[in-house]
Amino acid sequence: MSNPTIEQLLKSSSAQLVNSDSALLDVQILLAHVLDVSRSHFYTWPDNVVNPSDLIQFNTLLTRRINGEPIAYITGQQEFWSLPFVVSPATLIPRADTEVLVETVLNNVVSLTAKGIDLGTGTGAIALSLAHEMPNWSMLAVDYSQDAVELAQKNCTNLNIDNAEIIQSDWLSNVDDSWLNTCDFIVSNPPYIDEKDPHLSQGDVRFEPNSALVAANGGLQDYIDILNRVKPFLKPSGYVFFEHGFEQADALQRLFTECGFSNIKTVKDYGNNDRVTFGQFI
Ligand code: GLN
């Protein structure tokens, strides 16, 4: 059989991706990755024939996707805040909803020279987007996992960001004393899924590290641990911003209140679900 055209290949391969609700987009991203072109190329050149070696490579990637592996792990990339991030199975894949967390920080922290810490940075998506957006801010990003620290460092270098530092730390335990009483804000998207949540055995999250997804105490334990440690690092009126699960806003509001925070607010994500809760330590 002769080699397929781009149009034929996209059609036949998307039909094989029955488990994905974005089959055509998935195969376009995979083929664009193999051919090293943008997706617009496919609309301009639908009749171009795909050569045999590209076809073999594409079919290998397609099989991985058919087996459920997330597109971002297959291509090694994910866009976040319009920036290209390198990803690996060592960390969570940055989610579009997490951009709401970045936006909420930017909408509330008014100082042009703010200092902030991102706890559990993973790819570095939150800290590096903030550092990129606000070149006079100083960001410190920490992760418990050395693999995540290396990945975030790689993203920091690739994005030419010079106002973010990345260190290995169990929450704030390795953060230098020079950060005490200096932070305008602390931000985190910690693990927050309950270990019994059926969503953990479905779809893309099956391939992501459990350590980045699951927390004890119905998914709340990491918020409790963080809130119990942040105060010495915050300036007066400093903020803590958390991403959380869509049913956790009430619990987060309660935790912030119990820990003595004020001006506690919850913000919805693009799907109209409660997603970010924050408060100020006055
Ligand atoms: N929002 C992610 C999900 O539902 C979870 C992220 C997290 O645990 N921090 O898959």
Short mmCIF file of C-alpha atoms and ligand atoms in Angstrom, two decimals:
data_model
loop_
_atom_site.label_atom_id
_atom_site.label_comp_id
_atom_site.label_asym_id
_atom_site.label_seq_id
_atom_site.Cartn_x
_atom_site.Cartn_y
_atom_site.Cartn_z
CA MET A 1 0.00 0.00 0.00
CA SER A 2 1.27 3.48 -0.81
CA ASN A 3 2.12 5.87 1.97
CA PRO A 4 -0.83 7.93 3.23
CA THR A 5 -1.26 11.65 2.80
CA ILE A 6 -1.40 13.84 5.90
CA GLU A 7 -5.18 14.06 5.62
CA GLN A 8 -5.62 10.30 5.27
CA LEU A 9 -3.28 9.57 8.16
CA LEU A 10 -4.99 12.05 10.51
CA LYS A 11 -8.37 10.56 9.63
CA SER A 12 -7.43 6.90 10.03
CA SER A 13 -5.37 7.40 13.18
CA SER A 14 -7.94 9.59 14.97
CA ALA A 15 -10.53 6.86 14.33
CA GLN A 16 -8.28 4.46 16.28
CA LEU A 17 -8.16 6.74 19.33
CA VAL A 18 -11.55 5.74 20.64
CA ASN A 19 -10.69 6.44 24.29
CA SER A 20 -9.72 10.07 23.79
CA ASP A 21 -12.29 12.86 23.67
CA SER A 22 -9.82 14.96 21.67
CA ALA A 23 -8.75 12.32 19.12
CA LEU A 24 -8.17 14.58 16.11
CA LEU A 25 -6.28 17.17 18.14
CA ASP A 26 -4.17 14.39 19.73
CA VAL A 27 -3.09 12.92 16.40
CA GLN A 28 -2.42 16.39 14.99
CA ILE A 29 -0.13 17.16 17.94
CA LEU A 30 1.69 13.83 17.55
CA LEU A 31 2.17 14.24 13.79
CA ALA A 32 3.26 17.88 14.21
CA HIS A 33 5.82 16.64 16.76
CA VAL A 34 7.16 13.95 14.40
CA LEU A 35 7.31 16.26 11.36
CA ASP A 36 8.53 19.22 13.42
CA VAL A 37 5.89 21.54 11.98
CA SER A 38 2.99 23.51 13.49
CA ARG A 39 -0.54 22.14 13.19
CA SER A 40 -1.43 24.84 10.63
CA HIS A 41 0.88 22.99 8.21
CA PHE A 42 -1.78 20.24 7.96
CA TYR A 43 -4.42 22.64 6.67
CA THR A 44 -2.03 24.07 4.07
CA TRP A 45 -0.56 20.73 2.91
CA PRO A 46 -3.22 18.03 3.48
CA ASP A 47 -2.13 16.13 0.34
CA ASN A 48 1.55 15.84 1.26
CA VAL A 49 2.59 12.21 1.57
CA VAL A 50 4.06 11.13 4.93
CA ASN A 51 7.39 9.38 4.33
CA PRO A 52 7.98 5.85 5.66
CA SER A 53 10.36 6.70 8.51
CA ASP A 54 8.06 9.48 9.79
CA LEU A 55 5.17 7.05 9.53
CA ILE A 56 6.96 4.45 11.67
CA GLN A 57 7.79 7.06 14.29
CA PHE A 58 4.22 8.40 14.27
CA ASN A 59 2.76 4.90 14.68
CA THR A 60 4.98 4.27 17.72
CA LEU A 61 3.70 7.46 19.37
CA LEU A 62 0.11 6.68 18.35
CA THR A 63 0.33 3.27 20.06
CA ARG A 64 1.48 4.95 23.27
CA ARG A 65 -1.52 7.30 23.09
CA ILE A 66 -3.88 4.40 22.34
CA ASN A 67 -2.52 2.81 25.54
CA GLY A 68 -3.62 5.92 27.43
CA GLU A 69 -0.34 7.79 27.94
CA PRO A 70 -0.90 11.57 28.12
CA ILE A 71 0.06 13.53 25.01
CA ALA A 72 2.36 15.80 27.04
CA TYR A 73 4.47 12.85 28.25
CA ILE A 74 4.71 11.52 24.70
CA THR A 75 5.89 14.82 23.20
CA GLY A 76 7.72 15.93 26.37
CA GLN A 77 6.09 19.37 26.20
CA GLN A 78 3.10 21.27 27.54
CA GLU A 79 2.18 24.90 27.06
CA PHE A 80 1.23 26.84 30.19
CA TRP A 81 0.63 30.60 30.44
CA SER A 82 1.60 30.68 26.72
CA LEU A 83 5.09 29.42 27.63
CA PRO A 84 6.54 26.09 26.47
CA PHE A 85 7.32 23.79 29.41
CA VAL A 86 9.34 20.58 29.25
CA VAL A 87 7.48 17.85 31.16
CA SER A 88 8.37 14.38 32.39
CA PRO A 89 6.59 11.59 34.26
CA ALA A 90 8.37 12.83 37.41
CA THR A 91 5.80 15.63 37.74
CA LEU A 92 2.21 16.59 37.13
CA ILE A 93 1.39 17.94 33.67
CA PRO A 94 0.50 21.64 34.03
CA ARG A 95 -3.28 22.14 33.73
CA ALA A 96 -5.09 25.06 32.08
CA ASP A 97 -7.11 25.53 35.31
CA THR A 98 -3.90 26.26 37.20
CA GLU A 99 -3.55 29.44 35.13
CA VAL A 100 -6.36 30.75 37.38
CA LEU A 101 -3.98 30.39 40.33
CA VAL A 102 -1.33 32.45 38.49
CA GLU A 103 -3.96 35.05 37.54
CA THR A 104 -5.24 35.27 41.14
CA VAL A 105 -1.73 35.96 42.44
CA LEU A 106 -1.21 38.66 39.79
CA ASN A 107 -4.60 40.25 40.57
CA ASN A 108 -3.91 40.52 44.29
CA VAL A 109 -0.19 41.03 44.89
CA VAL A 110 0.29 44.67 43.97
CA SER A 111 3.98 45.24 44.78
CA LEU A 112 6.19 45.48 41.69
CA THR A 113 9.09 44.01 43.68
CA ALA A 114 7.28 41.20 45.48
CA LYS A 115 8.92 38.06 46.82
CA GLY A 116 7.08 34.75 46.58
CA ILE A 117 7.59 31.06 47.22
CA ASP A 118 5.96 28.28 45.18
CA LEU A 119 5.66 25.06 47.21
CA GLY A 120 5.71 21.79 45.22
CA THR A 121 6.65 23.45 41.96
CA GLY A 122 6.83 20.33 39.73
CA THR A 123 7.67 21.58 36.24
CA GLY A 124 8.03 25.10 37.68
CA ALA A 125 4.92 26.22 35.78
CA ILE A 126 3.48 28.50 38.49
CA ALA A 127 6.73 30.06 39.75
CA LEU A 128 8.23 30.53 36.29
CA SER A 129 5.05 32.02 34.80
CA LEU A 130 4.93 34.54 37.66
CA ALA A 131 8.66 35.29 37.32
CA HIS A 132 8.24 35.74 33.55
CA GLU A 133 5.21 38.01 33.96
CA MET A 134 6.81 40.11 36.73
CA PRO A 135 10.53 40.50 35.97
CA ASN A 136 11.14 42.49 39.20
CA TRP A 137 9.63 39.84 41.45
CA SER A 138 11.89 37.27 43.14
CA MET A 139 10.51 33.76 43.09
CA LEU A 140 11.73 30.77 45.04
CA ALA A 141 10.38 27.42 43.83
CA VAL A 142 10.76 24.28 45.92
CA ASP A 143 10.01 20.63 45.38
CA TYR A 144 10.60 17.53 47.49
CA SER A 145 11.53 15.51 44.40
CA GLN A 146 15.06 16.01 43.03
CA ASP A 147 13.80 15.01 39.54
CA ALA A 148 11.23 17.80 39.70
CA VAL A 149 13.87 20.30 40.83
CA GLU A 150 16.04 19.38 37.83
CA LEU A 151 13.09 19.66 35.47
CA ALA A 152 12.03 23.06 36.84
CA GLN A 153 15.65 24.22 36.56
CA LYS A 154 15.73 23.12 32.93
CA ASN A 155 12.53 25.08 32.26
CA CYS A 156 13.95 28.11 34.05
CA THR A 157 17.04 28.01 31.82
CA ASN A 158 15.06 27.34 28.61
CA LEU A 159 12.75 30.28 29.35
CA ASN A 160 15.70 32.59 30.12
CA ILE A 161 14.29 33.44 33.54
CA ASP A 162 16.76 35.02 35.94
CA ASN A 163 14.46 36.01 38.81
CA ALA A 164 13.58 32.51 40.02
CA GLU A 165 15.60 30.08 42.11
CA ILE A 166 14.76 26.39 42.46
CA ILE A 167 15.74 24.24 45.43
CA GLN A 168 15.01 20.80 46.86
CA SER A 169 13.02 21.13 50.06
CA ASP A 170 10.37 19.36 52.09
CA TRP A 171 7.97 22.31 52.00
CA LEU A 172 9.87 25.14 53.76
CA SER A 173 12.42 23.05 55.68
CA ASN A 174 15.42 23.91 53.43
CA VAL A 175 14.39 27.49 52.71
CA ASP A 176 17.09 29.88 53.81
CA ASP A 177 16.49 32.12 56.85
CA SER A 178 16.93 35.16 54.61
CA TRP A 179 13.37 34.46 53.37
CA LEU A 180 11.91 34.75 56.91
CA ASN A 181 9.41 37.62 57.24
CA THR A 182 10.03 38.69 53.64
CA CYS A 183 7.37 36.96 51.55
CA ASP A 184 4.57 38.93 49.97
CA PHE A 185 2.98 35.59 49.12
CA ILE A 186 3.25 31.83 49.17
CA VAL A 187 1.51 29.87 46.42
CA SER A 188 0.93 26.16 46.03
CA ASN A 189 -0.87 23.56 43.97
CA PRO A 190 -0.20 20.67 46.35
CA PRO A 191 -1.51 17.12 46.02
CA TYR A 192 -5.20 17.30 46.98
CA ILE A 193 -6.97 14.20 45.73
CA ASP A 194 -8.38 11.72 48.23
CA GLU A 195 -6.73 8.31 47.82
CA LYS A 196 -10.14 6.68 47.30
CA ASP A 197 -11.14 9.04 44.45
CA PRO A 198 -12.14 6.85 41.45
CA HIS A 199 -10.79 9.52 39.08
CA LEU A 200 -7.24 8.33 39.98
CA SER A 201 -7.72 5.16 37.96
CA GLN A 202 -9.10 6.91 34.87
CA GLY A 203 -7.55 8.75 31.95
CA ASP A 204 -4.29 10.69 31.94
CA VAL A 205 -3.80 10.90 35.74
CA ARG A 206 -3.02 7.14 35.81
CA PHE A 207 0.37 8.07 34.34
CA GLU A 208 1.13 10.94 36.70
CA PRO A 209 3.04 10.49 39.99
CA ASN A 210 0.73 9.74 42.91
CA SER A 211 2.99 11.84 45.12
CA ALA A 212 1.85 14.90 43.14
CA LEU A 213 -1.84 13.98 43.27
CA VAL A 214 -2.84 12.23 46.48
CA ALA A 215 -2.96 13.63 50.01
CA ALA A 216 -4.12 12.08 53.28
CA ASN A 217 -7.08 13.30 55.31
CA GLY A 218 -9.50 13.44 52.37
CA GLY A 219 -6.90 15.32 50.30
CA LEU A 220 -6.50 18.11 52.89
CA GLN A 221 -3.36 17.10 54.79
CA ASP A 222 -0.86 19.06 52.70
CA TYR A 223 -2.86 22.29 53.09
CA ILE A 224 -2.78 21.77 56.86
CA ASP A 225 0.97 21.07 56.84
CA ILE A 226 1.67 24.15 54.70
CA LEU A 227 -0.58 26.52 56.66
CA ASN A 228 1.14 25.40 59.87
CA ARG A 229 4.57 26.34 58.48
CA VAL A 230 4.15 29.48 56.37
CA LYS A 231 3.62 32.23 58.94
CA PRO A 232 7.30 32.87 59.86
CA PHE A 233 8.01 33.50 56.17
CA LEU A 234 5.15 35.93 55.46
CA LYS A 235 5.40 39.69 55.70
CA PRO A 236 2.53 41.39 57.56
CA SER A 237 -0.53 41.11 55.25
CA GLY A 238 1.23 38.40 53.23
CA TYR A 239 -0.95 36.08 51.15
CA VAL A 240 -1.27 32.33 50.82
CA PHE A 241 -2.85 31.12 47.56
CA PHE A 242 -3.93 27.49 47.07
CA GLU A 243 -5.33 25.57 44.13
CA HIS A 244 -7.78 22.90 45.34
CA GLY A 245 -10.38 20.37 44.24
CA PHE A 246 -13.78 21.63 43.11
CA GLU A 247 -15.48 20.38 46.30
CA GLN A 248 -12.83 21.61 48.76
CA ALA A 249 -13.55 25.36 48.94
CA ASP A 250 -15.54 25.16 52.19
CA ALA A 251 -12.85 23.06 53.86
CA LEU A 252 -10.13 25.46 52.67
CA GLN A 253 -12.08 28.49 53.90
CA ARG A 254 -12.38 26.78 57.30
CA LEU A 255 -8.67 25.88 57.43
CA PHE A 256 -7.61 29.43 56.57
CA THR A 257 -9.95 30.78 59.27
CA GLU A 258 -8.74 28.29 61.91
CA CYS A 259 -5.14 29.25 61.13
CA GLY A 260 -5.88 32.95 61.74
CA PHE A 261 -6.02 34.25 58.15
CA SER A 262 -8.34 37.10 57.05
CA ASN A 263 -9.88 38.34 53.78
CA ILE A 264 -10.40 34.74 52.65
CA LYS A 265 -11.78 34.41 49.14
CA THR A 266 -12.47 31.62 46.63
CA VAL A 267 -12.11 32.01 42.86
CA LYS A 268 -13.66 29.79 40.18
CA ASP A 269 -11.83 28.18 37.26
CA TYR A 270 -12.78 28.44 33.55
CA GLY A 271 -15.23 25.55 34.01
CA ASN A 272 -17.02 27.54 36.77
CA ASN A 273 -15.73 25.22 39.53
CA ASP A 274 -14.29 26.53 42.80
CA ARG A 275 -10.54 26.19 42.23
CA VAL A 276 -8.45 28.73 44.18
CA THR A 277 -8.81 29.90 47.79
CA PHE A 278 -6.56 32.51 49.34
CA GLY A 279 -6.20 34.55 52.49
CA GLN A 280 -4.00 37.16 54.12
CA PHE A 281 -2.10 36.84 57.38
CA ILE A 282 -2.58 40.25 58.93
N1 GLN B 1 -6.21 19.13 39.22
C1 GLN B 1 -5.55 17.86 39.19
C2 GLN B 1 -6.52 16.78 38.79
O1 GLN B 1 -7.67 16.84 39.14
C3 GLN B 1 -4.93 17.50 40.52
C4 GLN B 1 -3.81 18.39 40.86
C5 GLN B 1 -3.34 18.23 42.26
O2 GLN B 1 -3.58 17.23 42.96
N2 GLN B 1 -2.64 19.20 42.68
O3 GLN B 1 -6.15 15.87 38.11
#
